[in-house]
Amino acid sequence: VLVTQPLFQNPTGATLAPARRPEILAIARAAGAFVVEDDFARRLVHDDAGPLPAPLAADDPDGTVVHVCSLTKVTSPSLRVGALAARGPVLERLRAIQVVDSFFVPRPLQEAALELVGSPSWGRHLAAVATELRHRRTALATALGGELPELALPHLPAGGGSLWLRLPGGGADESALVSAALRASVAIAPGRPYFCAEPPAGHVRLSFAAVSGAAEIAEGVRRLRTAFDGLLGG
Ligand SMILES: Cc1ncc(COP(=O)(O)O)c(C=O)c1O
């Protein structure tokens, strides 16, 4: 099984290059493997992203890809409703496992989800999220560029809720920065758990989605600057 996030990967925000899409499907087919496409960020697109690539599952006529998505991030942490799309024998197997494991999604949640996505305001909600995410991403990238130019931003994502930053070589150590940030009341995620092997450099993931607004982002970056200076003894 290959688990992949072709669109706005967490944590980098990267999107799979068009040429790699058929390559992945061909390798999976040749190996008799399944591809689990975690499409969790499709509805976290920013409003300056341009047209999105279709899910990998759209190019898969024979049931190699299992497509997974969810309403949770774009609505509420308590709306735990997701969707799984598969075809062929894998669908039958997954259906059987799901009946055993979870029986069904609670009926009130199903009704709430249906009412939400069927309501005339659903499109407006998605558009508002896309605009707000772009504002917050821009606020964070701008604040970092001004206050913390030492942290490199290799890719400005057009979707998702975080930025992935590389720490300067020979400078502050990643876990020390995460701890110093926490002492300054800023929660950032260390990069190391995202690597299977030894990371090429220290990284941190900064989330901008769950904040009250641009002012909180600016304040968070100021505190991160202080934490960073403390580590460097500056
Ligand atoms: C890559 C990835 N897939 C899936 C999820 C779960 O998404 P949800 O909260 O919509 O269930 C997350 C949550 O952070 C994620 O980062």
PDB file of C-alpha atoms and ligand atoms in Angstrom:
ATOM      1  CA  VAL A   1       0.000   0.000   0.000  1.00  0.00           C
ATOM      2  CA  LEU A   2       1.228   3.469  -0.842  1.00  0.00           C
ATOM      3  CA  VAL A   3      -0.327   6.283   1.191  1.00  0.00           C
ATOM      4  CA  THR A   4       0.070   9.625  -0.493  1.00  0.00           C
ATOM      5  CA  GLN A   5      -1.198  13.197  -0.306  1.00  0.00           C
ATOM      6  CA  PRO A   6      -0.967  14.444  -3.909  1.00  0.00           C
ATOM      7  CA  LEU A   7      -2.549  17.828  -3.125  1.00  0.00           C
ATOM      8  CA  PHE A   8      -1.121  20.315  -0.580  1.00  0.00           C
ATOM      9  CA  GLN A   9       0.818  17.680   1.301  1.00  0.00           C
ATOM     10  CA  ASN A  10       1.076  18.077   5.067  1.00  0.00           C
ATOM     11  CA  PRO A  11       3.565  19.498   6.118  1.00  0.00           C
ATOM     12  CA  THR A  12       5.213  20.923   2.969  1.00  0.00           C
ATOM     13  CA  GLY A  13       2.094  22.086   1.101  1.00  0.00           C
ATOM     14  CA  ALA A  14       3.578  20.569  -2.071  1.00  0.00           C
ATOM     15  CA  THR A  15       1.418  19.248  -4.894  1.00  0.00           C
ATOM     16  CA  LEU A  16       2.407  16.186  -6.916  1.00  0.00           C
ATOM     17  CA  ALA A  17       3.876  17.149 -10.311  1.00  0.00           C
ATOM     18  CA  PRO A  18       1.581  16.206 -13.230  1.00  0.00           C
ATOM     19  CA  ALA A  19       4.209  13.843 -14.728  1.00  0.00           C
ATOM     20  CA  ARG A  20       4.419  11.837 -11.499  1.00  0.00           C
ATOM     21  CA  ARG A  21       0.692  11.038 -11.402  1.00  0.00           C
ATOM     22  CA  PRO A  22       0.637   8.336 -14.140  1.00  0.00           C
ATOM     23  CA  GLU A  23       4.031   7.101 -12.898  1.00  0.00           C
ATOM     24  CA  ILE A  24       2.646   6.384  -9.402  1.00  0.00           C
ATOM     25  CA  LEU A  25      -0.400   4.587 -10.781  1.00  0.00           C
ATOM     26  CA  ALA A  26       1.751   2.502 -13.159  1.00  0.00           C
ATOM     27  CA  ILE A  27       4.154   1.471 -10.366  1.00  0.00           C
ATOM     28  CA  ALA A  28       1.251   0.546  -8.062  1.00  0.00           C
ATOM     29  CA  ARG A  29      -0.473  -1.488 -10.788  1.00  0.00           C
ATOM     30  CA  ALA A  30       2.760  -3.302 -11.697  1.00  0.00           C
ATOM     31  CA  ALA A  31       3.353  -4.164  -8.021  1.00  0.00           C
ATOM     32  CA  GLY A  32      -0.255  -5.197  -7.427  1.00  0.00           C
ATOM     33  CA  ALA A  33      -0.404  -2.498  -4.729  1.00  0.00           C
ATOM     34  CA  PHE A  34      -3.104  -0.072  -3.689  1.00  0.00           C
ATOM     35  CA  VAL A  35      -2.715   3.685  -3.507  1.00  0.00           C
ATOM     36  CA  VAL A  36      -4.523   5.384  -0.631  1.00  0.00           C
ATOM     37  CA  GLU A  37      -5.044   8.965  -1.765  1.00  0.00           C
ATOM     38  CA  ASP A  38      -5.416  11.168   1.304  1.00  0.00           C
ATOM     39  CA  ASP A  39      -7.155  14.179  -0.224  1.00  0.00           C
ATOM     40  CA  PHE A  40      -7.664  15.910   3.134  1.00  0.00           C
ATOM     41  CA  ALA A  41      -6.680  19.402   1.935  1.00  0.00           C
ATOM     42  CA  ARG A  42      -8.776  19.786  -1.245  1.00  0.00           C
ATOM     43  CA  ARG A  43     -11.295  22.004   0.547  1.00  0.00           C
ATOM     44  CA  LEU A  44      -8.514  23.960   2.263  1.00  0.00           C
ATOM     45  CA  VAL A  45      -7.517  25.523  -1.048  1.00  0.00           C
ATOM     46  CA  HIS A  46      -6.602  29.237  -0.949  1.00  0.00           C
ATOM     47  CA  ASP A  47      -8.472  31.582  -3.238  1.00  0.00           C
ATOM     48  CA  ASP A  48      -5.383  32.390  -5.316  1.00  0.00           C
ATOM     49  CA  ALA A  49      -4.612  28.743  -6.161  1.00  0.00           C
ATOM     50  CA  GLY A  50      -5.992  28.535  -9.693  1.00  0.00           C
ATOM     51  CA  PRO A  51      -7.557  25.337 -10.996  1.00  0.00           C
ATOM     52  CA  LEU A  52      -6.826  22.230  -8.937  1.00  0.00           C
ATOM     53  CA  PRO A  53      -5.694  18.903 -10.385  1.00  0.00           C
ATOM     54  CA  ALA A  54      -8.343  16.196 -10.242  1.00  0.00           C
ATOM     55  CA  PRO A  55      -7.898  13.475  -7.618  1.00  0.00           C
ATOM     56  CA  LEU A  56      -5.588  10.642  -8.696  1.00  0.00           C
ATOM     57  CA  ALA A  57      -8.639   8.411  -8.380  1.00  0.00           C
ATOM     58  CA  ALA A  58     -10.129  10.194 -11.396  1.00  0.00           C
ATOM     59  CA  ASP A  59      -7.397   8.695 -13.622  1.00  0.00           C
ATOM     60  CA  ASP A  60      -7.831   5.201 -12.238  1.00  0.00           C
ATOM     61  CA  PRO A  61     -10.404   3.082 -14.023  1.00  0.00           C
ATOM     62  CA  ASP A  62      -9.574  -0.201 -12.318  1.00  0.00           C
ATOM     63  CA  GLY A  63      -9.710   0.229  -8.551  1.00  0.00           C
ATOM     64  CA  THR A  64      -6.022   0.781  -7.714  1.00  0.00           C
ATOM     65  CA  VAL A  65      -6.731   4.038  -5.873  1.00  0.00           C
ATOM     66  CA  VAL A  66      -8.744   4.404  -2.677  1.00  0.00           C
ATOM     67  CA  HIS A  67      -9.702   8.056  -2.272  1.00  0.00           C
ATOM     68  CA  VAL A  68     -10.229   9.468   1.224  1.00  0.00           C
ATOM     69  CA  CYS A  69     -11.505  12.901   2.205  1.00  0.00           C
ATOM     70  CA  SER A  70     -13.321  14.481   5.114  1.00  0.00           C
ATOM     71  CA  LEU A  71     -15.552  17.383   6.065  1.00  0.00           C
ATOM     72  CA  THR A  72     -13.908  17.933   9.429  1.00  0.00           C
ATOM     73  CA  LYS A  73     -11.220  20.498   8.679  1.00  0.00           C
ATOM     74  CA  VAL A  74     -13.411  22.744   6.597  1.00  0.00           C
ATOM     75  CA  THR A  75     -16.305  22.678   9.065  1.00  0.00           C
ATOM     76  CA  SER A  76     -15.727  21.761  12.694  1.00  0.00           C
ATOM     77  CA  PRO A  77     -13.503  19.381  14.662  1.00  0.00           C
ATOM     78  CA  SER A  78     -16.635  17.686  15.978  1.00  0.00           C
ATOM     79  CA  LEU A  79     -18.119  16.981  12.544  1.00  0.00           C
ATOM     80  CA  ARG A  80     -16.279  13.699  12.140  1.00  0.00           C
ATOM     81  CA  VAL A  81     -17.653  12.747   8.750  1.00  0.00           C
ATOM     82  CA  GLY A  82     -15.402  11.525   5.979  1.00  0.00           C
ATOM     83  CA  ALA A  83     -15.879   9.841   2.640  1.00  0.00           C
ATOM     84  CA  LEU A  84     -14.088   6.958   1.036  1.00  0.00           C
ATOM     85  CA  ALA A  85     -14.321   6.239  -2.688  1.00  0.00           C
ATOM     86  CA  ALA A  86     -13.127   2.947  -4.119  1.00  0.00           C
ATOM     87  CA  ARG A  87     -14.223   0.539  -6.777  1.00  0.00           C
ATOM     88  CA  GLY A  88     -14.037  -3.147  -7.483  1.00  0.00           C
ATOM     89  CA  PRO A  89     -12.978  -5.831  -4.995  1.00  0.00           C
ATOM     90  CA  VAL A  90     -11.246  -3.361  -2.650  1.00  0.00           C
ATOM     91  CA  LEU A  91     -14.530  -1.541  -2.139  1.00  0.00           C
ATOM     92  CA  GLU A  92     -16.224  -4.765  -1.060  1.00  0.00           C
ATOM     93  CA  ARG A  93     -13.428  -5.543   1.386  1.00  0.00           C
ATOM     94  CA  LEU A  94     -13.414  -2.031   2.842  1.00  0.00           C
ATOM     95  CA  ARG A  95     -17.181  -2.075   3.190  1.00  0.00           C
ATOM     96  CA  ALA A  96     -17.008  -5.323   5.145  1.00  0.00           C
ATOM     97  CA  ILE A  97     -14.235  -3.993   7.432  1.00  0.00           C
ATOM     98  CA  GLN A  98     -16.128  -0.759   8.023  1.00  0.00           C
ATOM     99  CA  VAL A  99     -19.277  -2.631   9.077  1.00  0.00           C
ATOM    100  CA  VAL A 100     -17.251  -4.629  11.588  1.00  0.00           C
ATOM    101  CA  ASP A 101     -15.111  -1.741  12.867  1.00  0.00           C
ATOM    102  CA  SER A 102     -17.421   1.241  13.120  1.00  0.00           C
ATOM    103  CA  PHE A 103     -20.840  -0.094  12.104  1.00  0.00           C
ATOM    104  CA  PHE A 104     -21.947   3.326  10.818  1.00  0.00           C
ATOM    105  CA  VAL A 105     -21.417   7.059  11.227  1.00  0.00           C
ATOM    106  CA  PRO A 106     -23.991   8.302  13.806  1.00  0.00           C
ATOM    107  CA  ARG A 107     -27.193   9.249  12.064  1.00  0.00           C
ATOM    108  CA  PRO A 108     -27.416  12.841  13.449  1.00  0.00           C
ATOM    109  CA  LEU A 109     -23.894  13.529  12.107  1.00  0.00           C
ATOM    110  CA  GLN A 110     -24.829  12.113   8.715  1.00  0.00           C
ATOM    111  CA  GLU A 111     -27.974  14.277   8.620  1.00  0.00           C
ATOM    112  CA  ALA A 112     -26.024  17.393   9.670  1.00  0.00           C
ATOM    113  CA  ALA A 113     -23.377  16.737   7.012  1.00  0.00           C
ATOM    114  CA  LEU A 114     -25.978  16.232   4.279  1.00  0.00           C
ATOM    115  CA  GLU A 115     -27.877  19.354   5.260  1.00  0.00           C
ATOM    116  CA  LEU A 116     -24.659  21.372   5.264  1.00  0.00           C
ATOM    117  CA  VAL A 117     -23.271  20.309   1.890  1.00  0.00           C
ATOM    118  CA  GLY A 118     -26.742  20.529   0.329  1.00  0.00           C
ATOM    119  CA  SER A 119     -27.457  24.037   1.578  1.00  0.00           C
ATOM    120  CA  PRO A 120     -27.214  27.056  -0.734  1.00  0.00           C
ATOM    121  CA  SER A 121     -24.643  28.625   1.588  1.00  0.00           C
ATOM    122  CA  TRP A 122     -22.154  25.708   1.300  1.00  0.00           C
ATOM    123  CA  GLY A 123     -20.435  27.266  -1.722  1.00  0.00           C
ATOM    124  CA  ARG A 124     -20.241  30.619   0.060  1.00  0.00           C
ATOM    125  CA  HIS A 125     -18.743  28.950   3.122  1.00  0.00           C
ATOM    126  CA  LEU A 126     -16.021  27.275   1.037  1.00  0.00           C
ATOM    127  CA  ALA A 127     -15.264  30.566  -0.734  1.00  0.00           C
ATOM    128  CA  ALA A 128     -15.004  32.378   2.622  1.00  0.00           C
ATOM    129  CA  VAL A 129     -12.625  29.713   3.971  1.00  0.00           C
ATOM    130  CA  ALA A 130     -10.471  29.995   0.832  1.00  0.00           C
ATOM    131  CA  THR A 131     -10.223  33.778   1.193  1.00  0.00           C
ATOM    132  CA  GLU A 132      -9.499  33.669   4.925  1.00  0.00           C
ATOM    133  CA  LEU A 133      -6.833  30.992   4.541  1.00  0.00           C
ATOM    134  CA  ARG A 134      -5.079  33.061   1.874  1.00  0.00           C
ATOM    135  CA  HIS A 135      -5.180  36.140   4.156  1.00  0.00           C
ATOM    136  CA  ARG A 136      -3.729  34.177   7.090  1.00  0.00           C
ATOM    137  CA  ARG A 137      -1.067  32.492   4.958  1.00  0.00           C
ATOM    138  CA  THR A 138      -0.018  35.883   3.584  1.00  0.00           C
ATOM    139  CA  ALA A 139       0.002  37.419   7.069  1.00  0.00           C
ATOM    140  CA  LEU A 140       2.247  34.631   8.381  1.00  0.00           C
ATOM    141  CA  ALA A 141       4.610  34.625   5.382  1.00  0.00           C
ATOM    142  CA  THR A 142       4.919  38.423   5.514  1.00  0.00           C
ATOM    143  CA  ALA A 143       5.522  38.497   9.269  1.00  0.00           C
ATOM    144  CA  LEU A 144       8.157  35.762   8.974  1.00  0.00           C
ATOM    145  CA  GLY A 145       9.880  37.534   6.085  1.00  0.00           C
ATOM    146  CA  GLY A 146      10.097  40.700   8.211  1.00  0.00           C
ATOM    147  CA  GLU A 147      10.879  39.263  11.648  1.00  0.00           C
ATOM    148  CA  LEU A 148      12.559  35.931  11.015  1.00  0.00           C
ATOM    149  CA  PRO A 149      14.318  35.952   7.642  1.00  0.00           C
ATOM    150  CA  GLU A 150      16.670  33.228   8.947  1.00  0.00           C
ATOM    151  CA  LEU A 151      13.869  30.694   8.531  1.00  0.00           C
ATOM    152  CA  ALA A 152      13.716  29.658   4.871  1.00  0.00           C
ATOM    153  CA  LEU A 153      10.328  29.180   3.231  1.00  0.00           C
ATOM    154  CA  PRO A 154      11.099  26.917   0.240  1.00  0.00           C
ATOM    155  CA  HIS A 155       7.491  26.796  -0.961  1.00  0.00           C
ATOM    156  CA  LEU A 156       4.523  29.124  -0.461  1.00  0.00           C
ATOM    157  CA  PRO A 157       1.562  26.739  -0.608  1.00  0.00           C
ATOM    158  CA  ALA A 158      -1.768  27.596  -2.218  1.00  0.00           C
ATOM    159  CA  GLY A 159      -3.667  25.270   0.084  1.00  0.00           C
ATOM    160  CA  GLY A 160      -3.672  23.849   3.594  1.00  0.00           C
ATOM    161  CA  GLY A 161      -3.206  25.585   6.919  1.00  0.00           C
ATOM    162  CA  SER A 162       0.527  25.690   7.571  1.00  0.00           C
ATOM    163  CA  LEU A 163       3.956  26.789   6.368  1.00  0.00           C
ATOM    164  CA  TRP A 164       7.012  24.523   6.353  1.00  0.00           C
ATOM    165  CA  LEU A 165      10.233  26.302   7.254  1.00  0.00           C
ATOM    166  CA  ARG A 166      13.866  25.232   7.178  1.00  0.00           C
ATOM    167  CA  LEU A 167      16.163  26.273  10.015  1.00  0.00           C
ATOM    168  CA  PRO A 168      19.544  27.743   9.180  1.00  0.00           C
ATOM    169  CA  GLY A 169      22.490  25.333   9.274  1.00  0.00           C
ATOM    170  CA  GLY A 170      24.707  25.555  12.326  1.00  0.00           C
ATOM    171  CA  GLY A 171      22.122  27.711  14.093  1.00  0.00           C
ATOM    172  CA  ALA A 172      19.370  26.931  16.498  1.00  0.00           C
ATOM    173  CA  ASP A 173      18.494  23.334  17.115  1.00  0.00           C
ATOM    174  CA  GLU A 174      14.962  22.315  16.137  1.00  0.00           C
ATOM    175  CA  SER A 175      13.734  20.838  19.411  1.00  0.00           C
ATOM    176  CA  ALA A 176      15.320  23.686  21.398  1.00  0.00           C
ATOM    177  CA  LEU A 177      13.422  26.171  19.228  1.00  0.00           C
ATOM    178  CA  VAL A 178      10.138  24.289  19.716  1.00  0.00           C
ATOM    179  CA  SER A 179      10.660  24.325  23.517  1.00  0.00           C
ATOM    180  CA  ALA A 180      11.724  27.986  23.583  1.00  0.00           C
ATOM    181  CA  ALA A 181       8.647  28.876  21.494  1.00  0.00           C
ATOM    182  CA  LEU A 182       6.389  27.034  23.946  1.00  0.00           C
ATOM    183  CA  ARG A 183       7.927  28.962  26.841  1.00  0.00           C
ATOM    184  CA  ALA A 184       6.992  32.107  24.896  1.00  0.00           C
ATOM    185  CA  SER A 185       3.421  30.702  24.516  1.00  0.00           C
ATOM    186  CA  VAL A 186       3.698  29.811  20.814  1.00  0.00           C
ATOM    187  CA  ALA A 187       3.036  26.233  19.740  1.00  0.00           C
ATOM    188  CA  ILE A 188       4.970  25.121  16.667  1.00  0.00           C
ATOM    189  CA  ALA A 189       5.491  21.608  15.357  1.00  0.00           C
ATOM    190  CA  PRO A 190       8.981  20.098  15.075  1.00  0.00           C
ATOM    191  CA  GLY A 191       9.903  18.835  11.605  1.00  0.00           C
ATOM    192  CA  ARG A 192      11.708  15.648  12.635  1.00  0.00           C
ATOM    193  CA  PRO A 193       8.615  13.406  13.047  1.00  0.00           C
ATOM    194  CA  TYR A 194       7.742  14.092   9.386  1.00  0.00           C
ATOM    195  CA  PHE A 195      10.925  12.398   8.124  1.00  0.00           C
ATOM    196  CA  CYS A 196      11.378   8.617   7.785  1.00  0.00           C
ATOM    197  CA  ALA A 197      15.171   8.998   7.699  1.00  0.00           C
ATOM    198  CA  GLU A 198      17.663  11.505   9.095  1.00  0.00           C
ATOM    199  CA  PRO A 199      16.409  15.012   8.149  1.00  0.00           C
ATOM    200  CA  PRO A 200      18.717  17.048   5.890  1.00  0.00           C
ATOM    201  CA  ALA A 201      18.168  20.073   8.159  1.00  0.00           C
ATOM    202  CA  GLY A 202      16.018  21.248  11.050  1.00  0.00           C
ATOM    203  CA  HIS A 203      12.463  22.164  10.079  1.00  0.00           C
ATOM    204  CA  VAL A 204       9.380  23.506  11.804  1.00  0.00           C
ATOM    205  CA  ARG A 205       5.744  23.611  10.761  1.00  0.00           C
ATOM    206  CA  LEU A 206       3.816  26.762  11.607  1.00  0.00           C
ATOM    207  CA  SER A 207       0.028  26.588  11.492  1.00  0.00           C
ATOM    208  CA  PHE A 208      -2.003  29.636  10.578  1.00  0.00           C
ATOM    209  CA  ALA A 209      -5.511  28.167  10.351  1.00  0.00           C
ATOM    210  CA  ALA A 210      -6.710  28.072  13.956  1.00  0.00           C
ATOM    211  CA  VAL A 211      -6.014  31.635  15.036  1.00  0.00           C
ATOM    212  CA  SER A 212      -8.291  34.543  15.805  1.00  0.00           C
ATOM    213  CA  GLY A 213      -6.837  36.609  12.973  1.00  0.00           C
ATOM    214  CA  ALA A 214      -3.838  38.414  11.497  1.00  0.00           C
ATOM    215  CA  ALA A 215      -2.980  40.228  14.763  1.00  0.00           C
ATOM    216  CA  GLU A 216      -2.507  36.931  16.584  1.00  0.00           C
ATOM    217  CA  ILE A 217      -0.269  35.693  13.767  1.00  0.00           C
ATOM    218  CA  ALA A 218       1.911  38.817  13.992  1.00  0.00           C
ATOM    219  CA  GLU A 219       2.155  38.492  17.772  1.00  0.00           C
ATOM    220  CA  GLY A 220       3.054  34.807  17.459  1.00  0.00           C
ATOM    221  CA  VAL A 221       5.885  35.602  15.057  1.00  0.00           C
ATOM    222  CA  ARG A 222       7.197  38.352  17.353  1.00  0.00           C
ATOM    223  CA  ARG A 223       7.332  35.849  20.202  1.00  0.00           C
ATOM    224  CA  LEU A 224       9.016  33.310  17.971  1.00  0.00           C
ATOM    225  CA  ARG A 225      11.660  35.931  17.135  1.00  0.00           C
ATOM    226  CA  THR A 226      12.274  36.398  20.852  1.00  0.00           C
ATOM    227  CA  ALA A 227      12.515  32.640  21.360  1.00  0.00           C
ATOM    228  CA  PHE A 228      14.963  32.354  18.451  1.00  0.00           C
ATOM    229  CA  ASP A 229      17.128  35.190  19.770  1.00  0.00           C
ATOM    230  CA  GLY A 230      17.184  33.551  23.199  1.00  0.00           C
ATOM    231  CA  LEU A 231      18.583  30.367  21.673  1.00  0.00           C
ATOM    232  CA  LEU A 232      21.274  32.178  19.772  1.00  0.00           C
ATOM    233  CA  GLY A 233      22.158  34.036  22.942  1.00  0.00           C
ATOM    234  CA  GLY A 234      21.305  37.283  21.142  1.00  0.00           C
TER     235      GLY A 234
HETATM  236  C1  LIG B   1      -2.420  14.393   5.983  1.00  0.00           C
HETATM  237  C2  LIG B   1      -3.670  14.376   6.792  1.00  0.00           C
HETATM  238  N1  LIG B   1      -4.640  13.525   6.493  1.00  0.00           N
HETATM  239  C3  LIG B   1      -5.784  13.480   7.210  1.00  0.00           C
HETATM  240  C4  LIG B   1      -5.979  14.304   8.284  1.00  0.00           C
HETATM  241  C5  LIG B   1      -7.244  14.181   9.071  1.00  0.00           C
HETATM  242  O1  LIG B   1      -8.162  15.079   8.636  1.00  0.00           O
HETATM  243  P1  LIG B   1      -9.582  15.269   9.357  1.00  0.00           P
HETATM  244  O2  LIG B   1      -9.359  16.100  10.562  1.00  0.00           O
HETATM  245  O3  LIG B   1     -10.358  15.969   8.300  1.00  0.00           O
HETATM  246  O4  LIG B   1     -10.119  13.916   9.671  1.00  0.00           O
HETATM  247  C6  LIG B   1      -4.984  15.207   8.628  1.00  0.00           C
HETATM  248  C7  LIG B   1      -5.140  16.091   9.780  1.00  0.00           C
HETATM  249  O5  LIG B   1      -4.292  16.891  10.095  1.00  0.00           O
HETATM  250  C8  LIG B   1      -3.806  15.250   7.866  1.00  0.00           C
HETATM  251  O6  LIG B   1      -2.818  16.112   8.167  1.00  0.00           O
END
